[in-house]
Amino acid sequence: MNSMANVVVIGGGVVGSAIAYGLAKIGGRGAGVVVLDEGDDAIRASRVNFGLVWLHSKGDGMAAYGFWTRKSCDIWRQFADEIRDETGVNTHYVKSGGLNYCLSEAEFETRTEMITRMREQADNDPYEARMIDRAELQRLMPRAQFGHEVLGASFGPHDGTCSPLNLLHALHAGLKKHGADYRPNSPALEVKPLAQGFEVRTPRGTITTPKVVLAAGHGSMKLERALGFDVEIIAERGQIVVTERVADMGILPANGVRQTVEGTVIIGSTTEDVGFDTSTTPQAGATMVRRQLRVFPALAHVRAVRTWAGLRTLTRDECPVYEASEQYPGAFIATCHSGVTLAAVHAKVLADAIHRGKFTPEIGAFHGRRLK
Ligand SMILES: Cc1cc2nc3c(=O)[nH]c(=O)nc-3n(C[C@H](O)[C@H](O)[C@H](O)COP(=O)(O)OP(=O)(O)OC[C@H]3O[C@@H](n4cnc5c(N)ncnc54)[C@H](O)[C@@H]3O)c2cc1C
């Protein structure tokens, strides 16, 4: 069946859904937003991630990414409240501050250098991160029992967490609420520029639209050339180990270990170059768990119950790419490594720019030409 839409968003992961949610909200029920997605067996980073809404390690070497991430962290609370009020789905967002533990003098020194470098790379430091020693860690978390090797950590006051599955669920519920047409099991098979607009072919017919947003994670690379884009998206495997539920440990989230609102402790995640292989390996699980046992020895008494692996959607410099096609006006591409963290700016700021058809310099800074 052939149909028409005002905008077709290709990809219903956290990036495509956040943009589509923003577009549907701006345009109201008549916005004519269609979201095409694959089925449950798709490669989808949005269902396998760590749930950090994280600033303090983002943008080393690209200050614009630090500011963009800070903006997202600043509006995440409002975004979370809005989407909960609209859909009844709680993303469990908490801006708690976040840590990166250091287990040796060498780690503490390297981390100090990185934090100093990042804070100095732009005039207005967006991070406000600092190094803290073991005594301060203990003051921040009076109930936590640290291993003897914990020397300190870097601390980012704007970091936090959410439930990533609830976030995706909330976005999909929000799409429905605002009248967008979310179509699972309807992949875009081909996108063709027309004299005016675009034609998107799906297994259930062709959609004609003046605007198309390519946000299909790893699936974007199959379609992008036809729209004049050439963005490399690299797969990097991340494995995660999850424990049984335990009583509240009174710990702040850290890169590598956090306790979820349900009480499980999640430990992660590897950075492996294995192509599109999403299997888990006992060796990787053991290495990650061993490190976190050095941080919290009491975890030795907690049972691991599950492992999984997902594929990050990385660019060469790990910063986002947003482009408006020069060759085919009306076509946009969006991809990033931190889709959970950036969900708030994608829904509120990027969607607005796509709606207007014009990128501000803030967004234009993320053009992929910097990687050529
Ligand atoms: C182990 C791990 C831990 C992570 N931890 C964090 C974290 O703590 N915080 C954070 O901010 N980020 C984290 N990330 C990154 C985050 O998960 C990703 O940035 C985000 O999920 C990317 O979302 P996406 O929508 O671009 O891609 P995906 O989630 O991969 O979604 C792409 C979607 O497009 C669909 N698709 C593909 N091809 C087509 C097509 N032809 N037609 C229609 N639909 C199509 C797919 O089915 C899928 O639904 C982590 C990632 C991993 C792997």
Tab-separated table of C-alpha atoms and ligand atoms in Angstrom:
chain	number	residue	atom	x	y	z
A	1	MET	CA	0.000	0.000	0.000
A	2	ASN	CA	1.408	3.418	-0.887
A	3	SER	CA	1.057	6.316	1.537
A	4	MET	CA	2.328	9.807	2.341
A	5	ALA	CA	3.943	11.296	5.429
A	6	ASN	CA	5.289	14.711	6.385
A	7	VAL	CA	8.425	13.112	7.779
A	8	VAL	CA	9.748	9.553	7.882
A	9	VAL	CA	12.216	8.666	10.620
A	10	ILE	CA	14.140	5.487	9.807
A	11	GLY	CA	15.108	3.701	13.040
A	12	GLY	CA	13.120	3.281	16.238
A	13	GLY	CA	16.032	2.994	18.676
A	14	VAL	CA	16.620	5.669	21.278
A	15	VAL	CA	18.053	8.157	18.738
A	16	GLY	CA	15.345	7.871	16.062
A	17	SER	CA	12.588	7.659	18.672
A	18	ALA	CA	13.788	10.740	20.584
A	19	ILE	CA	13.947	12.788	17.377
A	20	ALA	CA	10.563	11.496	16.192
A	21	TYR	CA	9.033	12.167	19.620
A	22	GLY	CA	10.292	15.754	19.454
A	23	LEU	CA	9.002	16.187	15.884
A	24	ALA	CA	5.594	14.759	16.782
A	25	LYS	CA	5.380	17.006	19.813
A	26	ILE	CA	6.233	20.142	17.837
A	27	GLY	CA	3.803	19.327	15.048
A	28	GLY	CA	0.958	17.963	17.161
A	29	ARG	CA	-1.336	15.176	15.981
A	30	GLY	CA	-1.219	16.438	12.407
A	31	ALA	CA	2.575	16.252	12.195
A	32	GLY	CA	2.418	13.172	9.993
A	33	VAL	CA	5.469	11.520	11.579
A	34	VAL	CA	6.089	7.894	10.564
A	35	VAL	CA	8.783	5.869	12.365
A	36	LEU	CA	10.048	2.745	10.594
A	37	ASP	CA	11.712	0.079	12.707
A	38	GLU	CA	12.837	-3.517	12.463
A	39	GLY	CA	11.580	-6.391	14.608
A	40	ASP	CA	12.601	-7.770	18.008
A	41	ASP	CA	15.661	-9.583	16.650
A	42	ALA	CA	17.309	-6.370	15.367
A	43	ILE	CA	20.758	-5.177	16.377
A	44	ARG	CA	19.726	-2.449	18.766
A	45	ALA	CA	22.136	-0.767	21.178
A	46	SER	CA	19.189	0.954	22.863
A	47	ARG	CA	18.134	-2.267	24.604
A	48	VAL	CA	21.504	-3.382	25.922
A	49	ASN	CA	23.225	-0.352	27.405
A	50	PHE	CA	24.373	0.734	30.863
A	51	GLY	CA	21.814	3.504	31.415
A	52	LEU	CA	24.258	6.267	32.286
A	53	VAL	CA	23.307	9.867	31.574
A	54	TRP	CA	26.933	10.906	31.610
A	55	LEU	CA	29.009	14.005	31.014
A	56	HIS	CA	32.355	13.927	32.715
A	57	SER	CA	34.289	11.797	30.228
A	58	LYS	CA	32.653	13.062	27.039
A	59	GLY	CA	34.362	15.287	24.508
A	60	ASP	CA	38.067	14.964	25.252
A	61	GLY	CA	39.415	16.850	22.189
A	62	MET	CA	36.020	18.150	21.046
A	63	ALA	CA	34.734	20.807	23.420
A	64	ALA	CA	31.483	21.155	21.431
A	65	TYR	CA	30.553	17.620	22.502
A	66	GLY	CA	31.147	18.530	26.153
A	67	PHE	CA	28.797	21.529	25.862
A	68	TRP	CA	26.163	19.547	23.930
A	69	THR	CA	26.224	16.766	26.539
A	70	ARG	CA	26.045	19.302	29.363
A	71	LYS	CA	22.980	20.827	27.728
A	72	SER	CA	21.350	17.397	27.651
A	73	CYS	CA	22.200	16.739	31.309
A	74	ASP	CA	20.749	20.150	32.208
A	75	ILE	CA	17.380	19.437	30.577
A	76	TRP	CA	17.106	15.691	31.291
A	77	ARG	CA	15.091	16.284	34.490
A	78	GLN	CA	12.488	18.352	32.657
A	79	PHE	CA	12.440	15.870	29.763
A	80	ALA	CA	11.987	12.897	32.148
A	81	ASP	CA	9.167	14.638	34.039
A	82	GLU	CA	7.406	15.672	30.835
A	83	ILE	CA	7.482	12.235	29.264
A	84	ARG	CA	6.390	10.591	32.535
A	85	ASP	CA	3.444	12.995	32.847
A	86	GLU	CA	2.450	12.327	29.230
A	87	THR	CA	2.847	8.550	29.201
A	88	GLY	CA	2.890	7.334	32.805
A	89	VAL	CA	6.285	5.684	32.146
A	90	ASN	CA	8.968	6.554	34.680
A	91	THR	CA	12.499	6.651	33.234
A	92	HIS	CA	13.863	6.656	36.818
A	93	TYR	CA	16.253	9.453	35.960
A	94	VAL	CA	18.422	10.545	38.888
A	95	LYS	CA	21.144	13.183	38.683
A	96	SER	CA	23.295	11.772	41.456
A	97	GLY	CA	26.768	12.701	40.307
A	98	GLY	CA	29.011	9.966	38.922
A	99	LEU	CA	32.412	8.444	39.474
A	100	ASN	CA	35.323	6.789	37.770
A	101	TYR	CA	37.315	4.832	40.357
A	102	CYS	CA	41.115	4.842	40.449
A	103	LEU	CA	42.831	1.753	41.828
A	104	SER	CA	46.481	2.829	41.595
A	105	GLU	CA	48.624	5.967	41.639
A	106	ALA	CA	49.096	5.590	37.866
A	107	GLU	CA	45.333	5.474	37.264
A	108	PHE	CA	44.799	8.493	39.519
A	109	GLU	CA	47.481	10.453	37.676
A	110	THR	CA	46.143	9.594	34.190
A	111	ARG	CA	42.634	10.503	35.250
A	112	THR	CA	43.794	13.790	36.797
A	113	GLU	CA	45.542	14.718	33.537
A	114	MET	CA	42.429	13.906	31.522
A	115	ILE	CA	40.091	15.895	33.762
A	116	THR	CA	42.460	18.888	33.777
A	117	ARG	CA	42.866	18.746	29.988
A	118	MET	CA	39.123	18.587	29.405
A	119	ARG	CA	38.334	21.387	31.831
A	120	GLU	CA	40.898	23.620	30.124
A	121	GLN	CA	39.987	22.870	26.491
A	122	ALA	CA	37.293	25.566	26.326
A	123	ASP	CA	36.690	28.927	27.984
A	124	ASN	CA	33.613	27.884	29.916
A	125	ASP	CA	34.219	24.506	31.509
A	126	PRO	CA	31.008	22.478	31.023
A	127	TYR	CA	32.182	19.552	33.182
A	128	GLU	CA	32.943	20.982	36.643
A	129	ALA	CA	34.474	17.580	37.308
A	130	ARG	CA	37.184	17.085	39.907
A	131	MET	CA	39.364	14.430	41.460
A	132	ILE	CA	38.405	13.268	44.923
A	133	ASP	CA	40.378	11.179	47.381
A	134	ARG	CA	39.306	8.125	49.336
A	135	ALA	CA	38.294	10.150	52.388
A	136	GLU	CA	35.931	12.261	50.293
A	137	LEU	CA	34.534	9.147	48.608
A	138	GLN	CA	33.722	7.776	52.019
A	139	ARG	CA	32.047	11.045	53.025
A	140	LEU	CA	29.952	10.963	49.837
A	141	MET	CA	28.955	7.329	50.442
A	142	PRO	CA	29.075	6.688	54.205
A	143	ARG	CA	27.635	3.165	53.924
A	144	ALA	CA	29.910	1.960	51.120
A	145	GLN	CA	32.685	-0.499	51.972
A	146	PHE	CA	35.588	0.104	49.631
A	147	GLY	CA	38.435	-2.262	48.857
A	148	HIS	CA	41.874	-1.228	50.144
A	149	GLU	CA	43.112	-0.424	46.611
A	150	VAL	CA	40.572	2.379	46.035
A	151	LEU	CA	42.638	5.584	46.092
A	152	GLY	CA	39.976	7.962	44.843
A	153	ALA	CA	37.993	8.793	41.743
A	154	SER	CA	37.081	11.463	39.288
A	155	PHE	CA	33.675	12.928	40.134
A	156	GLY	CA	31.233	14.561	37.726
A	157	PRO	CA	28.421	16.475	39.464
A	158	HIS	CA	26.175	16.483	36.364
A	159	ASP	CA	26.200	12.720	35.813
A	160	GLY	CA	23.317	10.390	36.571
A	161	THR	CA	21.400	7.332	35.468
A	162	CYS	CA	18.079	6.216	34.073
A	163	SER	CA	16.399	2.958	33.174
A	164	PRO	CA	17.248	2.638	29.462
A	165	LEU	CA	14.450	0.165	28.754
A	166	ASN	CA	11.910	2.475	30.362
A	167	LEU	CA	13.342	5.346	28.341
A	168	LEU	CA	12.754	3.501	25.070
A	169	HIS	CA	9.302	2.422	26.230
A	170	ALA	CA	8.449	6.007	27.252
A	171	LEU	CA	9.562	7.364	23.870
A	172	HIS	CA	7.445	4.818	22.008
A	173	ALA	CA	4.462	5.593	24.244
A	174	GLY	CA	5.115	9.310	23.663
A	175	LEU	CA	5.109	8.780	19.896
A	176	LYS	CA	1.692	7.179	20.168
A	177	LYS	CA	0.413	9.906	22.480
A	178	HIS	CA	1.379	12.621	19.998
A	179	GLY	CA	-0.128	10.821	17.024
A	180	ALA	CA	3.047	9.527	15.371
A	181	ASP	CA	2.796	6.266	13.471
A	182	TYR	CA	5.421	3.848	14.886
A	183	ARG	CA	5.765	0.811	12.607
A	184	PRO	CA	7.742	-2.151	13.991
A	185	ASN	CA	8.678	-4.947	11.575
A	186	SER	CA	8.714	-2.349	8.795
A	187	PRO	CA	12.312	-1.757	7.751
A	188	ALA	CA	13.156	0.794	5.105
A	189	LEU	CA	14.462	-1.364	2.255
A	190	GLU	CA	15.400	1.508	-0.024
A	191	VAL	CA	15.271	5.323	0.033
A	192	LYS	CA	15.131	7.227	-3.228
A	193	PRO	CA	15.365	10.996	-3.714
A	194	LEU	CA	12.660	12.289	-6.077
A	195	ALA	CA	12.486	15.617	-7.911
A	196	GLN	CA	10.519	16.782	-4.821
A	197	GLY	CA	11.072	14.811	-1.638
A	198	PHE	CA	11.792	11.121	-1.153
A	199	GLU	CA	10.312	7.693	-1.644
A	200	VAL	CA	10.873	5.098	1.090
A	201	ARG	CA	10.228	1.480	0.170
A	202	THR	CA	9.126	-0.917	2.942
A	203	PRO	CA	7.819	-4.503	2.805
A	204	ARG	CA	4.312	-3.060	3.190
A	205	GLY	CA	4.442	-0.430	0.481
A	206	THR	CA	6.055	2.837	-0.430
A	207	ILE	CA	5.903	6.081	1.545
A	208	THR	CA	6.363	9.454	-0.147
A	209	THR	CA	7.667	12.243	2.071
A	210	PRO	CA	9.327	15.667	1.816
A	211	LYS	CA	11.590	14.899	4.799
A	212	VAL	CA	13.513	11.819	5.880
A	213	VAL	CA	15.663	11.315	8.974
A	214	LEU	CA	18.130	8.441	8.916
A	215	ALA	CA	18.720	7.300	12.512
A	216	ALA	CA	18.984	3.535	12.146
A	217	GLY	CA	22.183	2.871	14.111
A	218	HIS	CA	24.244	0.307	12.243
A	219	GLY	CA	21.436	0.052	9.663
A	220	SER	CA	22.123	3.628	8.504
A	221	MET	CA	25.214	2.664	6.536
A	222	LYS	CA	23.164	0.549	4.124
A	223	LEU	CA	20.913	3.477	3.179
A	224	GLU	CA	22.993	6.625	3.590
A	225	ARG	CA	24.727	6.793	0.190
A	226	ALA	CA	21.422	7.218	-1.626
A	227	LEU	CA	20.847	10.380	0.445
A	228	GLY	CA	24.294	11.842	-0.127
A	229	PHE	CA	25.790	10.870	3.246
A	230	ASP	CA	29.046	9.038	3.915
A	231	VAL	CA	29.244	8.464	7.668
A	232	GLU	CA	31.238	5.542	9.035
A	233	ILE	CA	29.561	3.831	12.007
A	234	ILE	CA	31.802	1.340	13.766
A	235	ALA	CA	30.547	-1.611	15.823
A	236	GLU	CA	32.228	-2.057	19.208
A	237	ARG	CA	31.053	-4.867	21.454
A	238	GLY	CA	30.257	-4.140	25.088
A	239	GLN	CA	29.537	-7.021	27.476
A	240	ILE	CA	27.648	-6.522	30.724
A	241	VAL	CA	27.202	-8.753	33.805
A	242	VAL	CA	24.113	-8.420	36.030
A	243	THR	CA	23.727	-9.695	39.591
A	244	GLU	CA	20.754	-10.787	41.608
A	245	ARG	CA	18.849	-8.066	43.492
A	246	VAL	CA	20.459	-6.925	46.726
A	247	ALA	CA	19.666	-4.346	49.388
A	248	ASP	CA	20.524	-0.727	48.623
A	249	MET	CA	24.345	-0.482	48.770
A	250	GLY	CA	24.263	3.316	49.084
A	251	ILE	CA	26.652	3.793	46.168
A	252	LEU	CA	26.828	6.438	43.472
A	253	PRO	CA	26.900	5.230	39.864
A	254	ALA	CA	30.322	4.745	38.353
A	255	ASN	CA	31.683	3.932	34.965
A	256	GLY	CA	31.737	0.137	35.265
A	257	VAL	CA	29.449	-0.458	38.231
A	258	ARG	CA	26.070	0.799	39.370
A	259	GLN	CA	23.058	-0.415	41.272
A	260	THR	CA	19.750	-0.212	39.443
A	261	VAL	CA	16.464	0.951	40.931
A	262	GLU	CA	15.386	-2.726	41.058
A	263	GLY	CA	18.433	-3.614	43.221
A	264	THR	CA	20.537	-5.505	40.665
A	265	VAL	CA	24.156	-4.474	40.271
A	266	ILE	CA	25.301	-4.052	36.700
A	267	ILE	CA	28.956	-4.437	35.876
A	268	GLY	CA	30.430	-3.518	32.547
A	269	SER	CA	31.391	-3.019	29.947
A	270	THR	CA	34.033	-4.318	27.567
A	271	THR	CA	35.279	-2.469	24.483
A	272	GLU	CA	35.913	-5.141	21.840
A	273	ASP	CA	36.488	-4.997	18.113
A	274	VAL	CA	34.746	-8.198	16.951
A	275	GLY	CA	32.522	-6.944	14.156
A	276	PHE	CA	28.844	-7.784	14.541
A	277	ASP	CA	29.354	-10.665	16.991
A	278	THR	CA	27.029	-10.185	20.001
A	279	SER	CA	28.026	-13.288	21.951
A	280	THR	CA	29.366	-13.104	25.511
A	281	THR	CA	32.569	-14.672	26.789
A	282	PRO	CA	33.263	-15.916	30.346
A	283	GLN	CA	36.779	-14.405	30.224
A	284	ALA	CA	35.467	-10.876	29.655
A	285	GLY	CA	32.846	-11.295	32.377
A	286	ALA	CA	35.477	-12.528	34.830
A	287	THR	CA	37.843	-9.616	34.072
A	288	MET	CA	35.107	-7.009	34.621
A	289	VAL	CA	33.855	-8.652	37.811
A	290	ARG	CA	37.395	-8.992	39.211
A	291	ARG	CA	37.970	-5.237	38.850
A	292	GLN	CA	34.716	-4.333	40.583
A	293	LEU	CA	35.514	-6.779	43.406
A	294	ARG	CA	38.584	-4.650	44.046
A	295	VAL	CA	36.263	-1.634	44.412
A	296	PHE	CA	33.508	-3.377	46.435
A	297	PRO	CA	34.785	-6.668	47.915
A	298	ALA	CA	31.292	-7.431	49.302
A	299	LEU	CA	30.161	-8.162	45.736
A	300	ALA	CA	31.910	-11.530	46.180
A	301	HIS	CA	28.809	-12.668	48.095
A	302	VAL	CA	26.379	-11.644	45.342
A	303	ARG	CA	25.396	-14.024	42.547
A	304	ALA	CA	25.758	-13.008	38.906
A	305	VAL	CA	22.578	-14.028	37.099
A	306	ARG	CA	22.906	-12.809	33.540
A	307	THR	CA	25.298	-11.495	30.915
A	308	TRP	CA	24.635	-9.831	27.609
A	309	ALA	CA	26.506	-8.033	24.860
A	310	GLY	CA	25.582	-5.136	22.596
A	311	LEU	CA	27.218	-3.205	19.801
A	312	ARG	CA	28.087	0.451	20.280
A	313	THR	CA	27.458	2.751	17.344
A	314	LEU	CA	30.771	4.609	17.235
A	315	THR	CA	32.167	7.222	14.929
A	316	ARG	CA	35.980	7.509	14.588
A	317	ASP	CA	36.197	10.197	17.284
A	318	GLU	CA	33.275	8.795	19.356
A	319	CYS	CA	31.398	12.097	18.992
A	320	PRO	CA	27.986	12.417	17.295
A	321	VAL	CA	27.440	13.094	13.607
A	322	TYR	CA	24.439	15.197	12.560
A	323	GLU	CA	24.109	16.278	8.945
A	324	ALA	CA	21.542	17.886	6.711
A	325	SER	CA	22.144	16.623	3.166
A	326	GLU	CA	23.465	19.343	0.870
A	327	GLN	CA	22.760	17.243	-2.202
A	328	TYR	CA	19.195	16.300	-1.209
A	329	PRO	CA	17.590	19.006	0.983
A	330	GLY	CA	15.108	17.436	3.374
A	331	ALA	CA	17.343	14.456	4.235
A	332	PHE	CA	19.057	14.272	7.631
A	333	ILE	CA	21.305	11.760	9.383
A	334	ALA	CA	21.880	11.415	13.138
A	335	THR	CA	24.128	8.948	14.908
A	336	CYS	CA	25.957	8.957	18.216
A	337	HIS	CA	27.601	6.808	20.827
A	338	SER	CA	25.627	8.155	23.817
A	339	GLY	CA	22.012	8.002	22.740
A	340	VAL	CA	20.682	7.678	26.289
A	341	THR	CA	22.599	10.692	27.564
A	342	LEU	CA	21.659	12.759	24.515
A	343	ALA	CA	17.979	11.735	24.400
A	344	ALA	CA	16.903	15.034	25.957
A	345	VAL	CA	18.714	17.262	23.425
A	346	HIS	CA	17.679	15.006	20.572
A	347	ALA	CA	14.011	15.346	21.524
A	348	LYS	CA	14.106	19.033	22.345
A	349	VAL	CA	16.872	20.712	20.328
A	350	LEU	CA	17.815	18.501	17.369
A	351	ALA	CA	14.177	17.731	16.550
A	352	ASP	CA	13.433	21.459	16.498
A	353	ALA	CA	16.320	22.087	14.057
A	354	ILE	CA	15.138	19.259	11.795
A	355	HIS	CA	11.603	20.652	11.958
A	356	ARG	CA	12.885	24.067	10.839
A	357	GLY	CA	15.122	22.409	8.240
A	358	LYS	CA	18.120	24.425	9.414
A	359	PHE	CA	20.965	23.490	11.736
A	360	THR	CA	22.301	26.041	14.224
A	361	PRO	CA	26.135	26.341	14.560
A	362	GLU	CA	25.840	24.334	17.805
A	363	ILE	CA	24.516	21.352	15.811
A	364	GLY	CA	26.486	22.121	12.647
A	365	ALA	CA	29.680	21.514	14.656
A	366	PHE	CA	28.900	17.794	14.461
A	367	HIS	CA	29.127	17.509	10.664
A	368	GLY	CA	31.041	14.377	9.671
A	369	ARG	CA	33.515	16.365	7.514
A	370	ARG	CA	35.691	16.713	10.634
A	371	LEU	CA	36.446	12.977	10.324
A	372	LYS	CA	37.637	13.032	6.700
B	1	LIG	C1	27.260	-2.080	26.170
B	1	LIG	C2	26.773	-0.692	25.871
B	1	LIG	C3	26.664	0.226	26.897
B	1	LIG	C4	26.207	1.519	26.629
B	1	LIG	N1	26.036	2.374	27.677
B	1	LIG	C5	25.523	3.611	27.448
B	1	LIG	C6	25.265	4.490	28.532
B	1	LIG	O1	25.455	4.138	29.687
B	1	LIG	N2	24.777	5.727	28.251
B	1	LIG	C7	24.555	6.144	26.964
B	1	LIG	O2	24.146	7.295	26.775
B	1	LIG	N3	24.759	5.318	25.927
B	1	LIG	C8	25.231	4.064	26.136
B	1	LIG	N4	25.433	3.206	25.099
B	1	LIG	C9	25.175	3.687	23.738
B	1	LIG	C10	23.709	3.731	23.386
B	1	LIG	O3	23.097	2.517	23.698
B	1	LIG	C11	23.608	4.066	21.901
B	1	LIG	O4	24.201	5.334	21.652
B	1	LIG	C12	22.196	4.153	21.414
B	1	LIG	O5	21.465	3.021	21.775
B	1	LIG	C13	22.184	4.292	19.901
B	1	LIG	O6	20.839	4.374	19.521
B	1	LIG	P1	20.410	4.292	18.011
B	1	LIG	O7	18.954	4.507	17.991
B	1	LIG	O8	21.290	5.161	17.186
B	1	LIG	O9	20.797	2.812	17.563
B	1	LIG	P2	20.087	1.432	17.928
B	1	LIG	O10	19.695	1.376	19.343
B	1	LIG	O11	21.011	0.376	17.432
B	1	LIG	O12	18.778	1.471	17.087
B	1	LIG	C14	18.781	1.457	15.684
B	1	LIG	C15	17.374	1.098	15.279
B	1	LIG	O13	17.260	1.215	13.872
B	1	LIG	C16	16.553	0.078	13.393
B	1	LIG	N5	16.911	-0.124	11.977
B	1	LIG	C17	18.070	-0.550	11.441
B	1	LIG	N6	17.971	-0.608	10.093
B	1	LIG	C18	16.721	-0.180	9.780
B	1	LIG	C19	16.002	0.000	8.559
B	1	LIG	N7	16.566	-0.267	7.373
B	1	LIG	N8	14.736	0.434	8.609
B	1	LIG	C20	14.115	0.713	9.790
B	1	LIG	N9	14.757	0.565	10.992
B	1	LIG	C21	16.037	0.121	10.973
B	1	LIG	C22	16.999	-1.060	14.303
B	1	LIG	O14	16.069	-2.101	14.272
B	1	LIG	C23	17.021	-0.346	15.657
B	1	LIG	O15	15.766	-0.336	16.277
B	1	LIG	C24	25.882	1.904	25.317
B	1	LIG	C25	25.978	0.970	24.282
B	1	LIG	C26	26.420	-0.311	24.547
B	1	LIG	C27	26.493	-1.304	23.429
